[in-house]
mmCIF file with all atom_site columns, C-alpha atoms and ligand atoms in Angstrom:
data_model
loop_
_atom_site.group_PDB
_atom_site.id
_atom_site.type_symbol
_atom_site.label_atom_id
_atom_site.label_alt_id
_atom_site.label_comp_id
_atom_site.label_asym_id
_atom_site.label_entity_id
_atom_site.label_seq_id
_atom_site.pdbx_PDB_ins_code
_atom_site.Cartn_x
_atom_site.Cartn_y
_atom_site.Cartn_z
_atom_site.occupancy
_atom_site.B_iso_or_equiv
_atom_site.pdbx_formal_charge
_atom_site.auth_seq_id
_atom_site.auth_comp_id
_atom_site.auth_asym_id
_atom_site.auth_atom_id
_atom_site.pdbx_PDB_model_num
ATOM   1   C  CA  . MET A 1 1   ? -0.091  -0.182 -0.439  1.00 0.00 ? 12  MET A CA  1
ATOM   2   C  CA  . THR A 1 2   ? 1.349   3.141  -0.141  1.00 0.00 ? 13  THR A CA  1
ATOM   3   C  CA  . LYS A 1 3   ? 2.725   5.657  2.578   1.00 0.00 ? 14  LYS A CA  1
ATOM   4   C  CA  . GLN A 1 4   ? 0.608   8.009  3.371   1.00 0.00 ? 15  GLN A CA  1
ATOM   5   C  CA  . THR A 1 5   ? 1.903   11.843 3.307   1.00 0.00 ? 16  THR A CA  1
ATOM   6   C  CA  . GLN A 1 6   ? 2.826   12.770 7.499   1.00 0.00 ? 17  GLN A CA  1
ATOM   7   C  CA  . LYS A 1 7   ? 1.818   15.884 7.748   1.00 0.00 ? 18  LYS A CA  1
ATOM   8   C  CA  . ASN A 1 8   ? 2.694   16.584 11.811  1.00 0.00 ? 19  ASN A CA  1
ATOM   9   C  CA  . ASN A 1 9   ? 2.226   19.925 13.467  1.00 0.00 ? 20  ASN A CA  1
ATOM   10  C  CA  . GLY A 1 10  ? 0.753   17.639 16.680  1.00 0.00 ? 21  GLY A CA  1
ATOM   11  C  CA  . SER A 1 11  ? -1.476  19.800 17.730  1.00 0.00 ? 22  SER A CA  1
ATOM   12  C  CA  . ASP A 1 12  ? -4.389  18.764 15.789  1.00 0.00 ? 23  ASP A CA  1
ATOM   13  C  CA  . THR A 1 13  ? -4.758  14.884 17.255  1.00 0.00 ? 24  THR A CA  1
ATOM   14  C  CA  . GLY A 1 14  ? -7.852  14.118 18.245  1.00 0.00 ? 25  GLY A CA  1
ATOM   15  C  CA  . TYR A 1 15  ? -11.107 11.726 19.067  1.00 0.00 ? 26  TYR A CA  1
ATOM   16  C  CA  . ARG A 1 16  ? -12.966 11.292 15.976  1.00 0.00 ? 27  ARG A CA  1
ATOM   17  C  CA  . LYS A 1 17  ? -15.833 9.163  14.861  1.00 0.00 ? 28  LYS A CA  1
ATOM   18  C  CA  . CYS A 1 18  ? -14.809 7.181  11.300  1.00 0.00 ? 29  CYS A CA  1
ATOM   19  C  CA  . GLU A 1 19  ? -17.229 7.219  8.816   1.00 0.00 ? 30  GLU A CA  1
ATOM   20  C  CA  . VAL A 1 20  ? -17.641 4.203  7.429   1.00 0.00 ? 31  VAL A CA  1
ATOM   21  C  CA  . CYS A 1 21  ? -18.078 2.289  10.721  1.00 0.00 ? 32  CYS A CA  1
ATOM   22  C  CA  . GLY A 1 22  ? -18.505 4.827  13.617  1.00 0.00 ? 33  GLY A CA  1
ATOM   23  C  CA  . LEU A 1 23  ? -16.022 3.932  15.801  1.00 0.00 ? 34  LEU A CA  1
ATOM   24  C  CA  . SER A 1 24  ? -14.028 6.305  17.508  1.00 0.00 ? 35  SER A CA  1
ATOM   25  C  CA  . PHE A 1 25  ? -10.500 6.087  16.694  1.00 0.00 ? 36  PHE A CA  1
ATOM   26  C  CA  . GLU A 1 26  ? -7.109  8.896  17.662  1.00 0.00 ? 37  GLU A CA  1
ATOM   27  C  CA  . GLY A 1 27  ? -6.150  11.003 14.834  1.00 0.00 ? 38  GLY A CA  1
ATOM   28  C  CA  . ARG A 1 28  ? -5.759  14.271 13.156  1.00 0.00 ? 39  ARG A CA  1
ATOM   29  C  CA  . SER A 1 29  ? -8.422  16.502 11.992  1.00 0.00 ? 40  SER A CA  1
ATOM   30  C  CA  . ASP A 1 30  ? -7.825  15.158 8.423   1.00 0.00 ? 41  ASP A CA  1
ATOM   31  C  CA  . LYS A 1 31  ? -8.077  11.329 8.970   1.00 0.00 ? 42  LYS A CA  1
ATOM   32  C  CA  . ARG A 1 32  ? -11.550 10.392 8.315   1.00 0.00 ? 43  ARG A CA  1
ATOM   33  C  CA  . PHE A 1 33  ? -11.231 6.373  8.478   1.00 0.00 ? 44  PHE A CA  1
ATOM   34  C  CA  . CYS A 1 34  ? -9.926  4.421  11.375  1.00 0.00 ? 45  CYS A CA  1
ATOM   35  C  CA  . SER A 1 35  ? -8.075  1.823  9.667   1.00 0.00 ? 46  SER A CA  1
ATOM   36  C  CA  . ASP A 1 36  ? -7.033  1.462  6.066   1.00 0.00 ? 47  ASP A CA  1
ATOM   37  C  CA  . ALA A 1 37  ? -10.399 -1.046 5.360   1.00 0.00 ? 48  ALA A CA  1
ATOM   38  C  CA  . CYS A 1 38  ? -12.529 1.536  6.015   1.00 0.00 ? 49  CYS A CA  1
ATOM   39  C  CA  . ARG A 1 39  ? -10.590 4.169  3.717   1.00 0.00 ? 50  ARG A CA  1
ATOM   40  C  CA  . ASN A 1 40  ? -10.459 1.464  1.055   1.00 0.00 ? 51  ASN A CA  1
ATOM   41  C  CA  . ALA A 1 41  ? -14.280 0.606  1.423   1.00 0.00 ? 52  ALA A CA  1
ATOM   42  C  CA  . ASN A 1 42  ? -15.527 4.886  1.080   1.00 0.00 ? 53  ASN A CA  1
ATOM   43  C  CA  . LYS A 1 43  ? -13.330 3.971  -1.964  1.00 0.00 ? 54  LYS A CA  1
ATOM   44  C  CA  . ARG A 1 44  ? -15.232 2.438  -3.409  1.00 0.00 ? 55  ARG A CA  1
ATOM   45  C  CA  . GLN A 1 45  ? -17.646 3.178  -2.169  1.00 0.00 ? 56  GLN A CA  1
ATOM   46  C  CA  . VAL A 1 46  ? -17.392 6.549  -3.812  1.00 0.00 ? 57  VAL A CA  1
ATOM   47  C  CA  . GLN A 1 47  ? -16.515 4.809  -6.843  1.00 0.00 ? 58  GLN A CA  1
ATOM   48  C  CA  . ARG A 1 48  ? -19.943 2.521  -7.201  1.00 0.00 ? 59  ARG A CA  1
ATOM   49  C  CA  . ILE A 1 49  ? -21.496 6.073  -6.870  1.00 0.00 ? 60  ILE A CA  1
ATOM   50  C  CA  . SER A 1 50  ? -19.945 7.715  -9.656  1.00 0.00 ? 61  SER A CA  1
ATOM   51  C  CA  . GLY A 1 51  ? -20.007 5.218  -11.570 1.00 0.00 ? 62  GLY A CA  1
ATOM   52  C  CA  . TRP A 1 52  ? -23.861 5.070  -11.754 1.00 0.00 ? 63  TRP A CA  1
ATOM   53  C  CA  . GLN A 1 53  ? -24.351 8.566  -12.237 1.00 0.00 ? 64  GLN A CA  1
ATOM   54  C  CA  . GLU A 1 54  ? -22.125 8.315  -14.861 1.00 0.00 ? 65  GLU A CA  1
ATOM   55  C  CA  . PRO A 1 55  ? -21.558 5.518  -17.000 1.00 0.00 ? 66  PRO A CA  1
ATOM   56  C  CA  . ALA A 1 56  ? -18.844 4.307  -19.156 1.00 0.00 ? 67  ALA A CA  1
ATOM   57  C  CA  . PHE A 1 57  ? -19.919 5.259  -22.350 1.00 0.00 ? 68  PHE A CA  1
ATOM   58  C  CA  . VAL A 1 58  ? -20.450 8.575  -21.029 1.00 0.00 ? 69  VAL A CA  1
ATOM   59  C  CA  . GLU A 1 59  ? -16.344 8.673  -20.680 1.00 0.00 ? 70  GLU A CA  1
ATOM   60  C  CA  . LYS A 1 60  ? -16.043 6.956  -24.122 1.00 0.00 ? 71  LYS A CA  1
ATOM   61  C  CA  . ILE A 1 61  ? -18.200 9.558  -26.139 1.00 0.00 ? 72  ILE A CA  1
ATOM   62  C  CA  . HIS A 1 62  ? -16.543 12.576 -24.606 1.00 0.00 ? 73  HIS A CA  1
ATOM   63  C  CA  . ARG A 1 63  ? -12.838 10.653 -25.839 1.00 0.00 ? 74  ARG A CA  1
ATOM   64  C  CA  . MET A 1 64  ? -14.694 10.670 -29.355 1.00 0.00 ? 75  MET A CA  1
ATOM   65  C  CA  . LEU A 1 65  ? -15.451 13.883 -29.685 1.00 0.00 ? 76  LEU A CA  1
ATOM   66  C  CA  . ARG A 1 66  ? -12.086 15.270 -28.235 1.00 0.00 ? 77  ARG A CA  1
ATOM   67  C  CA  . HIS A 1 67  ? -10.766 12.984 -30.948 1.00 0.00 ? 78  HIS A CA  1
ATOM   68  C  CA  . ASN A 1 68  ? -12.585 14.337 -33.333 1.00 0.00 ? 79  ASN A CA  1
ATOM   69  C  CA  . ARG A 1 69  ? -12.034 17.290 -32.218 1.00 0.00 ? 80  ARG A CA  1
ATOM   70  C  CA  . GLN A 1 70  ? -8.599  16.678 -32.626 1.00 0.00 ? 81  GLN A CA  1
ATOM   71  C  CA  . ILE A 1 71  ? -8.377  16.462 -35.368 1.00 0.00 ? 82  ILE A CA  1
ATOM   72  C  CA  . LEU A 1 72  ? -9.854  18.781 -37.137 1.00 0.00 ? 83  LEU A CA  1
ATOM   73  C  CA  . LYS A 1 73  ? -7.957  21.106 -35.620 1.00 0.00 ? 84  LYS A CA  1
ATOM   74  C  CA  . GLU A 1 74  ? -4.958  19.240 -37.178 1.00 0.00 ? 85  GLU A CA  1
ATOM   75  C  CA  . ARG A 1 75  ? -6.215  19.410 -40.208 1.00 0.00 ? 86  ARG A CA  1
ATOM   76  C  CA  . LEU A 1 76  ? -6.879  23.036 -40.331 1.00 0.00 ? 87  LEU A CA  1
ATOM   77  C  CA  . ALA A 1 77  ? -3.548  23.960 -39.022 1.00 0.00 ? 88  ALA A CA  1
ATOM   78  C  CA  . GLY A 1 78  ? -4.528  27.572 -38.005 1.00 0.00 ? 89  GLY A CA  1
ATOM   79  C  CA  . GLU A 1 79  ? -6.451  28.255 -41.405 1.00 0.00 ? 90  GLU A CA  1
ATOM   80  C  CA  . SER A 1 80  ? -10.610 29.273 -41.098 1.00 0.00 ? 91  SER A CA  1
ATOM   81  C  CA  . LYS A 1 81  ? -11.594 27.456 -44.164 1.00 0.00 ? 92  LYS A CA  1
ATOM   82  C  CA  . LEU A 1 82  ? -10.349 24.111 -45.866 1.00 0.00 ? 93  LEU A CA  1
ATOM   83  C  CA  . ILE A 1 83  ? -11.692 21.709 -48.181 1.00 0.00 ? 94  ILE A CA  1
ATOM   84  C  CA  . ILE A 1 84  ? -10.597 17.657 -47.533 1.00 0.00 ? 95  ILE A CA  1
ATOM   85  C  CA  . SER A 1 85  ? -11.702 14.111 -48.540 1.00 0.00 ? 96  SER A CA  1
ATOM   86  C  CA  . LYS A 1 86  ? -13.714 12.504 -46.814 1.00 0.00 ? 97  LYS A CA  1
ATOM   87  C  CA  . THR A 1 87  ? -11.438 9.582  -46.762 1.00 0.00 ? 98  THR A CA  1
ATOM   88  C  CA  . ASP A 1 88  ? -9.089  11.849 -44.994 1.00 0.00 ? 99  ASP A CA  1
ATOM   89  C  CA  . LEU A 1 89  ? -11.481 11.688 -42.034 1.00 0.00 ? 100 LEU A CA  1
ATOM   90  C  CA  . ILE A 1 90  ? -12.217 8.614  -42.473 1.00 0.00 ? 101 ILE A CA  1
ATOM   91  C  CA  . GLU A 1 91  ? -8.646  6.999  -42.169 1.00 0.00 ? 102 GLU A CA  1
ATOM   92  C  CA  . ALA A 1 92  ? -7.958  9.253  -39.449 1.00 0.00 ? 103 ALA A CA  1
ATOM   93  C  CA  . GLY A 1 93  ? -10.938 7.631  -37.631 1.00 0.00 ? 104 GLY A CA  1
ATOM   94  C  CA  . PHE A 1 94  ? -13.436 10.278 -37.465 1.00 0.00 ? 105 PHE A CA  1
ATOM   95  C  CA  . HIS A 1 95  ? -16.688 9.771  -35.906 1.00 0.00 ? 106 HIS A CA  1
ATOM   96  C  CA  . PHE A 1 96  ? -19.113 11.257 -38.047 1.00 0.00 ? 107 PHE A CA  1
ATOM   97  C  CA  . GLY A 1 97  ? -21.933 11.075 -35.896 1.00 0.00 ? 108 GLY A CA  1
ATOM   98  C  CA  . TYR A 1 98  ? -20.589 12.239 -32.684 1.00 0.00 ? 109 TYR A CA  1
ATOM   99  C  CA  . CYS A 1 99  ? -20.779 16.722 -32.539 1.00 0.00 ? 110 CYS A CA  1
ATOM   100 C  CA  . THR A 1 100 ? -21.737 19.270 -29.601 1.00 0.00 ? 111 THR A CA  1
ATOM   101 C  CA  . SER A 1 101 ? -23.911 21.188 -32.209 1.00 0.00 ? 112 SER A CA  1
ATOM   102 C  CA  . ILE A 1 102 ? -25.629 21.358 -35.638 1.00 0.00 ? 113 ILE A CA  1
ATOM   103 C  CA  . PHE A 1 103 ? -25.889 24.758 -37.785 1.00 0.00 ? 114 PHE A CA  1
ATOM   104 C  CA  . SER A 1 104 ? -28.162 25.075 -40.600 1.00 0.00 ? 115 SER A CA  1
ATOM   105 C  CA  . LYS A 1 105 ? -26.985 27.697 -43.273 1.00 0.00 ? 116 LYS A CA  1
ATOM   106 C  CA  . GLU A 1 106 ? -29.440 27.694 -46.579 1.00 0.00 ? 117 GLU A CA  1
ATOM   107 C  CA  . ILE A 1 107 ? -29.601 24.067 -47.202 1.00 0.00 ? 118 ILE A CA  1
ATOM   108 C  CA  . ASN A 1 108 ? -26.707 23.474 -45.947 1.00 0.00 ? 119 ASN A CA  1
ATOM   109 C  CA  . ILE A 1 109 ? -26.178 21.815 -42.185 1.00 0.00 ? 120 ILE A CA  1
ATOM   110 C  CA  . TYR A 1 110 ? -22.870 21.699 -40.696 1.00 0.00 ? 121 TYR A CA  1
ATOM   111 C  CA  . ARG A 1 111 ? -22.104 19.860 -37.767 1.00 0.00 ? 122 ARG A CA  1
ATOM   112 C  CA  . PHE A 1 112 ? -19.698 21.070 -35.030 1.00 0.00 ? 123 PHE A CA  1
ATOM   113 C  CA  . CYS A 1 113 ? -17.205 19.800 -32.550 1.00 0.00 ? 124 CYS A CA  1
ATOM   114 C  CA  . TYR A 1 114 ? -17.082 22.452 -30.352 1.00 0.00 ? 125 TYR A CA  1
ATOM   115 C  CA  . GLU A 1 115 ? -15.056 24.995 -32.193 1.00 0.00 ? 126 GLU A CA  1
ATOM   116 C  CA  . TYR A 1 116 ? -14.474 22.630 -35.667 1.00 0.00 ? 127 TYR A CA  1
ATOM   117 C  CA  . GLY A 1 117 ? -17.201 22.357 -37.679 1.00 0.00 ? 128 GLY A CA  1
ATOM   118 C  CA  . TRP A 1 118 ? -17.722 20.226 -40.927 1.00 0.00 ? 129 TRP A CA  1
ATOM   119 C  CA  . LEU A 1 119 ? -20.151 20.349 -43.653 1.00 0.00 ? 130 LEU A CA  1
ATOM   120 C  CA  . GLU A 1 120 ? -20.179 17.629 -46.441 1.00 0.00 ? 131 GLU A CA  1
ATOM   121 C  CA  . VAL A 1 121 ? -19.383 18.903 -50.023 1.00 0.00 ? 132 VAL A CA  1
ATOM   122 C  CA  . GLU A 1 122 ? -19.246 17.338 -53.555 1.00 0.00 ? 133 GLU A CA  1
ATOM   123 C  CA  . ASN A 1 123 ? -17.203 14.718 -54.603 1.00 0.00 ? 134 ASN A CA  1
ATOM   124 C  CA  . GLY A 1 124 ? -16.220 12.945 -51.072 1.00 0.00 ? 135 GLY A CA  1
ATOM   125 C  CA  . LYS A 1 125 ? -15.209 16.593 -50.047 1.00 0.00 ? 136 LYS A CA  1
ATOM   126 C  CA  . ILE A 1 126 ? -15.514 17.761 -46.844 1.00 0.00 ? 137 ILE A CA  1
ATOM   127 C  CA  . LEU A 1 127 ? -15.704 21.841 -45.843 1.00 0.00 ? 138 LEU A CA  1
ATOM   128 C  CA  . LEU A 1 128 ? -14.050 22.534 -42.437 1.00 0.00 ? 139 LEU A CA  1
ATOM   129 C  CA  . VAL A 1 129 ? -14.616 25.461 -40.459 1.00 0.00 ? 140 VAL A CA  1
ATOM   130 C  CA  . LYS A 1 130 ? -13.632 27.039 -37.701 1.00 0.00 ? 141 LYS A CA  1
ATOM   131 C  CA  . ASN A 1 131 ? -16.138 29.543 -36.001 1.00 0.00 ? 142 ASN A CA  1
ATOM   132 C  CA  . ASP A 1 132 ? -15.542 30.210 -31.924 1.00 0.00 ? 143 ASP A CA  1
ATOM   133 C  CA  . ARG A 1 133 ? -19.137 31.270 -31.511 1.00 0.00 ? 144 ARG A CA  1
ATOM   134 C  CA  . HIS A 1 134 ? -19.547 27.515 -31.169 1.00 0.00 ? 145 HIS A CA  1
ATOM   135 C  CA  . THR A 1 135 ? -18.064 27.316 -27.917 1.00 0.00 ? 146 THR A CA  1
ATOM   136 C  CA  . GLU A 1 136 ? -20.401 30.055 -26.549 1.00 0.00 ? 147 GLU A CA  1
ATOM   137 C  CA  . LEU A 1 137 ? -22.752 29.045 -24.542 1.00 0.00 ? 148 LEU A CA  1
HETATM 138 ZN ZN1 . ZN  B 2 .   ? -13.819 2.366  10.300  1.00 0.00 ? 204 ZN  B ZN1 1
#
């Protein structure tokens, strides 16, 4: 097990109640648990609760969106507009189904991953754009 950092100023020790089992124990004011077993039990419980609140697919989708944004950012390389082939995005592992906002202009539907957007144009080409307005909430 990892050794806890000791911050011993001696002035804040006393009796307190373990947050897991309720036993009282002697320790510093920042100690919340009577033992490693209770500390680990609390950690497992927190992980279970957060796992329940946010299922694994949430993190997976976050990763896809970040991946998409990175691909668009690298292709644009500081430009505000660029036409590339769709194949290039497919080969880079771009996920066309994942975006953070949609913007229609006349008959065109732009999809954005944060500030970077794409529009399918003719002949397997994709127009990439950058527009910071899409990150304003
Ligand atoms: Zn305990």
